[in-house]
C-alpha atoms as one frame of an Amber mdcrd trajectory, in Angstrom:
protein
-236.253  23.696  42.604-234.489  26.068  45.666-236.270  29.131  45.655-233.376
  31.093  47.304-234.467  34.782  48.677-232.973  36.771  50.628-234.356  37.772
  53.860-234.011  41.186  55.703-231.345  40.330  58.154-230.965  41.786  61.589
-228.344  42.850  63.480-229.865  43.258  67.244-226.933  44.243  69.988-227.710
  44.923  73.711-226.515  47.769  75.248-226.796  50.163  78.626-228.744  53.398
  78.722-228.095  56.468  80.818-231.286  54.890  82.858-229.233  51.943  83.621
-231.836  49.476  81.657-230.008  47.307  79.138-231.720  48.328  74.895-231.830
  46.328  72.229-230.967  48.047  69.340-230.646  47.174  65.637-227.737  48.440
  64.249-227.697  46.423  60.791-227.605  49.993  58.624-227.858  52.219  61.584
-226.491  55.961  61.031-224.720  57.747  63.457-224.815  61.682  63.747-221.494
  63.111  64.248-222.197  65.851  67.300-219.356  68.334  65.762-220.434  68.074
  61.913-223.873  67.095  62.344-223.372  64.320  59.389-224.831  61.031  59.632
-222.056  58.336  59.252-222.786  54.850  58.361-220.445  51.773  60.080-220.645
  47.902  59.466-223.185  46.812  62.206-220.127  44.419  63.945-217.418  47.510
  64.014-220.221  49.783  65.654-221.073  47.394  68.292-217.517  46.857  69.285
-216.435  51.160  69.165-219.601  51.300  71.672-218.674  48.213  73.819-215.136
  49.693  74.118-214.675  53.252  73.392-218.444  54.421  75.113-218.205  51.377
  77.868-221.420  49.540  76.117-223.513  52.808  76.530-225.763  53.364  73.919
-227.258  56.995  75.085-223.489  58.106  75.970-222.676  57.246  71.922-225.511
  59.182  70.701-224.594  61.842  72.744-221.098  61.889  72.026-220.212  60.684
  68.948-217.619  62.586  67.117-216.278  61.538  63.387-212.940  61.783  61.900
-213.905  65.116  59.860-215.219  66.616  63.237-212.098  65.660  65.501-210.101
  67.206  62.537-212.845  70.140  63.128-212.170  70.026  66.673-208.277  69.837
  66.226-207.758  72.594  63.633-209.381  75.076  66.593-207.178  73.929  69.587
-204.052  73.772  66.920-204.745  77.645  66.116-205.355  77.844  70.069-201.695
  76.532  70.871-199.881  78.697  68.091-201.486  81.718  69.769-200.604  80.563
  73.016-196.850  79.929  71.419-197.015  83.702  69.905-197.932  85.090  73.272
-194.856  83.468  74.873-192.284  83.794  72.423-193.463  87.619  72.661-192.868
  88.054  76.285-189.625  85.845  76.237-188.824  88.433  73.732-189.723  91.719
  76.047-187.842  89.571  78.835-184.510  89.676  76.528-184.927  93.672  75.632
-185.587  94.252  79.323-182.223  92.111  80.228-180.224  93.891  76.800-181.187
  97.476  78.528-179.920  96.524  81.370-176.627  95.139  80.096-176.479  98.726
  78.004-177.026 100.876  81.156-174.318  99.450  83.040-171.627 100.199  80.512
């Protein structure tokens, strides 16, 4: 008879530090810590590896560091939206002052 169990399996990835060394790290149910939300996140072990090889340039330390999720960019986005509707306020207000300015003129010299 096949005595079939399952073993814990592994997933071990090499990456860069900030030192310069190259870690092994085992990613197989690693959690991530978004930086904005402070929310651990939880990716397949193959998908993490590859958003750190590409998106943090194989740096390990850099991806801890910097790691934003989805929720958090929205976070992050929702501030500089409100940011560039203020900034649109502001200018449509003195494009506004600029027309009254030029209308006063146009009224004075009739």
């Amino acid at each position: 008879m096949d005595n079939n169990t399952s073993k814990p399996t592994t997933a071990i990835y090499s990456f860069k530090t900030d030192e310069g060394t190259m870690a092994d790290i085992d990613l197989k149910g690693y959690r991530a810590i978004c930086t904005v939300t402070k929310q651990p996140k939880q990716f397949h072990h193959t998908y993490l590896a590859n958003l750190i090889a590409h998106k943090y340039n194989g740096n390990f330390d850099t991806f801890c560091d910097t790691y934003v999720s989805r929720e958090g960019l929205a976070q992050k986005n929702k501030g500089k939206r409100v940011e560039q509707i203020k900034h649109k306020i502001d200018s449509l207000y003195d494009q506004i002052r600029l027309l009254k300015t030029e209308r006063d003129t146009l009224v004075e010299t009739e």
